[in-house]
Short mmCIF file of C-alpha atoms in Angstrom, two decimals:
data_model
loop_
_atom_site.label_atom_id
_atom_site.label_comp_id
_atom_site.label_asym_id
_atom_site.label_seq_id
_atom_site.Cartn_x
_atom_site.Cartn_y
_atom_site.Cartn_z
CA UNK O 1 -20.93 -42.85 21.58
CA UNK O 2 -24.30 -43.65 22.11
CA UNK O 3 -26.05 -45.02 24.47
CA UNK O 4 -26.32 -48.39 22.69
CA UNK O 5 -22.88 -48.34 21.94
CA UNK O 6 -21.61 -47.68 25.28
CA UNK O 7 -23.28 -50.70 26.79
CA UNK O 8 -22.51 -52.74 24.14
CA UNK O 9 -18.59 -51.92 23.27
CA UNK O 10 -16.80 -53.78 26.25
CA UNK O 11 -18.76 -57.21 25.34
CA UNK O 12 -18.28 -56.83 21.18
CA UNK O 13 -14.41 -55.58 21.31
CA UNK O 14 -14.46 -59.28 23.34
CA UNK O 15 -16.18 -61.40 20.69
CA UNK O 16 -14.31 -59.53 18.19
CA UNK O 17 -11.06 -60.43 19.86
CA UNK O 18 -12.08 -64.26 20.38
CA UNK O 19 -13.27 -64.58 16.73
CA UNK O 20 -10.17 -62.68 15.51
CA UNK O 21 -8.12 -65.12 17.56
CA UNK O 22 -10.08 -68.36 16.94
CA UNK O 23 -8.49 -69.12 13.36
CA UNK O 24 -4.55 -68.50 14.62
CA UNK O 25 -5.39 -70.91 17.63
CA UNK O 26 -6.80 -73.64 15.61
CA UNK O 27 -4.45 -73.13 12.95
CA UNK O 28 -1.47 -73.38 15.47
CA UNK O 29 -2.67 -76.12 17.23
CA UNK O 30 -3.56 -77.96 13.83
CA UNK O 31 -0.07 -77.29 12.92
CA UNK O 32 1.23 -79.12 16.20
CA UNK O 33 -0.58 -82.13 15.73
CA UNK O 34 0.48 -82.45 11.85
CA UNK O 35 4.03 -80.65 12.44
CA UNK O 36 5.91 -83.15 10.08
CA UNK O 37 3.50 -82.05 7.61
CA UNK O 38 4.01 -78.56 8.59
CA UNK O 39 7.65 -79.03 8.52
CA UNK O 40 7.34 -80.58 4.67
CA UNK O 41 4.77 -77.83 3.64
CA UNK O 42 7.17 -74.97 4.56
CA UNK O 43 10.39 -76.47 2.93
CA UNK O 44 8.15 -77.17 0.05
CA UNK O 45 8.28 -73.45 -0.32
CA UNK O 46 11.88 -73.10 -0.19
CA UNK O 47 12.23 -71.52 2.89
CA UNK O 48 15.11 -72.23 4.90
CA UNK O 49 15.25 -74.19 8.29
CA UNK O 50 11.49 -75.15 8.24
CA UNK O 51 11.33 -77.07 11.33
CA UNK O 52 12.32 -73.86 13.15
CA UNK O 53 9.93 -72.07 11.04
CA UNK O 54 7.23 -74.47 11.84
CA UNK O 55 7.94 -74.05 15.82
CA UNK O 56 8.02 -70.07 15.56
CA UNK O 57 4.79 -70.30 13.79
CA UNK O 58 3.03 -72.68 15.96
CA UNK O 59 4.62 -70.47 18.92
CA UNK O 60 3.24 -67.12 17.31
CA UNK O 61 -0.06 -68.59 16.36
CA UNK O 62 -1.07 -70.08 19.42
CA UNK O 63 0.45 -67.60 22.04
CA UNK O 64 -0.17 -64.23 19.73
CA UNK O 65 -4.16 -66.00 19.45
CA UNK O 66 -4.40 -66.05 23.20
CA UNK O 67 -3.04 -62.92 24.14
CA UNK O 68 -5.84 -61.68 22.04
CA UNK O 69 -8.35 -63.42 23.38
CA UNK O 70 -7.79 -62.73 26.96
CA UNK O 71 -6.61 -59.02 26.30
CA UNK O 72 -3.06 -59.29 27.02
CA UNK O 73 -0.48 -57.21 25.49
CA UNK O 74 -3.17 -57.16 22.63
CA UNK O 75 -1.32 -54.07 20.80
CA UNK O 76 1.84 -56.23 20.34
CA UNK O 77 0.26 -59.50 19.31
CA UNK O 78 -2.04 -57.94 17.07
CA UNK O 79 0.84 -56.19 15.67
CA UNK O 80 3.25 -59.38 15.41
CA UNK O 81 0.02 -61.64 14.16
CA UNK O 82 -0.61 -58.61 11.39
CA UNK O 83 2.95 -59.09 9.99
CA UNK O 84 2.90 -62.87 10.48
CA UNK O 85 -0.27 -62.85 8.46
CA UNK O 86 0.80 -60.86 5.83
CA UNK O 87 3.99 -62.55 5.33
CA UNK O 88 2.19 -66.00 5.32
CA UNK O 89 -0.15 -64.35 2.40
CA UNK O 90 2.36 -63.40 0.05
CA UNK O 91 4.56 -66.58 0.65
CA UNK O 92 1.86 -69.30 1.05
CA UNK O 93 -1.08 -67.52 -0.99
CA UNK O 94 0.73 -66.52 -3.96
CA UNK O 95 -2.28 -66.15 -6.63
CA UNK O 96 -0.40 -64.37 -8.71
CA UNK O 97 2.37 -67.38 -9.21
CA UNK O 98 0.07 -70.56 -9.60
CA UNK O 99 -1.84 -72.33 -11.97
CA UNK O 100 -5.42 -71.13 -13.30
CA UNK O 101 -7.20 -73.97 -11.44
CA UNK O 102 -5.34 -72.91 -7.98
CA UNK O 103 -5.26 -69.21 -8.46
CA UNK O 104 -9.32 -68.81 -7.34
CA UNK O 105 -8.60 -70.21 -4.08
CA UNK O 106 -5.46 -68.61 -3.75
CA UNK O 107 -6.62 -65.31 -4.22
CA UNK O 108 -9.33 -65.84 -1.40
CA UNK O 109 -6.95 -67.09 0.74
CA UNK O 110 -4.72 -63.94 -0.04
CA UNK O 111 -7.57 -61.53 0.39
CA UNK O 112 -8.43 -63.33 3.68
CA UNK O 113 -4.91 -62.96 4.90
CA UNK O 114 -5.10 -58.97 4.44
CA UNK O 115 -8.56 -59.07 5.99
CA UNK O 116 -7.14 -60.41 9.12
CA UNK O 117 -4.33 -58.38 9.08
CA UNK O 118 -6.72 -54.94 8.67
CA UNK O 119 -8.50 -56.53 11.89
CA UNK O 120 -5.09 -57.10 13.78
CA UNK O 121 -3.75 -53.38 13.01
CA UNK O 122 -7.28 -52.02 14.58
CA UNK O 123 -6.26 -53.99 17.49
CA UNK O 124 -3.04 -52.48 17.23
CA UNK O 125 -4.33 -49.09 17.01
CA UNK O 126 -7.28 -48.99 19.40
CA UNK O 127 -6.08 -51.85 21.92
CA UNK O 128 -8.33 -55.05 23.40
CA UNK O 129 -11.30 -52.97 24.75
CA UNK O 130 -12.47 -52.71 28.39
CA UNK O 131 -12.82 -56.43 29.26
CA UNK O 132 -9.46 -57.57 29.23
CA UNK O 133 -6.13 -57.74 30.94
CA UNK O 134 -4.61 -54.77 29.60
CA UNK O 135 -7.63 -52.57 30.52
CA UNK O 136 -7.55 -54.29 34.44
CA UNK O 137 -3.46 -53.35 34.09
CA UNK O 138 -4.19 -50.10 33.02
CA UNK O 139 -7.00 -49.15 35.94
CA UNK O 140 -4.24 -50.70 38.30
CA UNK O 141 -1.69 -47.97 37.15
CA UNK O 142 -3.78 -45.07 37.38
#
C-alpha cells in the first residue's frame, strides 16, 4: 500500500462506514416514527406478522447501522444487513412484477439494494478498519 493510502485508510474506512450506515439508521428511525404505515406497507406485500416484521426491521436497521458506524462486530452486522437488504430488494422492489409506470423507479431501488449489499459484504470480508471498536478490541487481545 502506498504512503497516501496508508495515511488515509483508517479515516476513509470510518467515512465509508458512516455513509453506508446512514441509510439504515435514518430508514429505521423513519419506520419507527411512522410505525403504523410501516406495518401497513409490510402487510400490503402479504407478509405474515407485519407488526413483528416491522419491529425486527427497525431493530436490524438501527442497531446494525449503529454497529457499523462505531465499528462494533462489523463483520456480523455487515452480513446481517446484506442479507436483509437483498431480501428487502426482492420483496419490496420487485420491478419485474409492477406496472410499467412503476418499473423504472423500482428497478433503481432494487439496484440500489444490490449495491448496498455489495458494500456490506465488503465490510463482512475486510472488517471495520482501524478507527473502530473492533480494532481496539483486537489490539487489546494481542
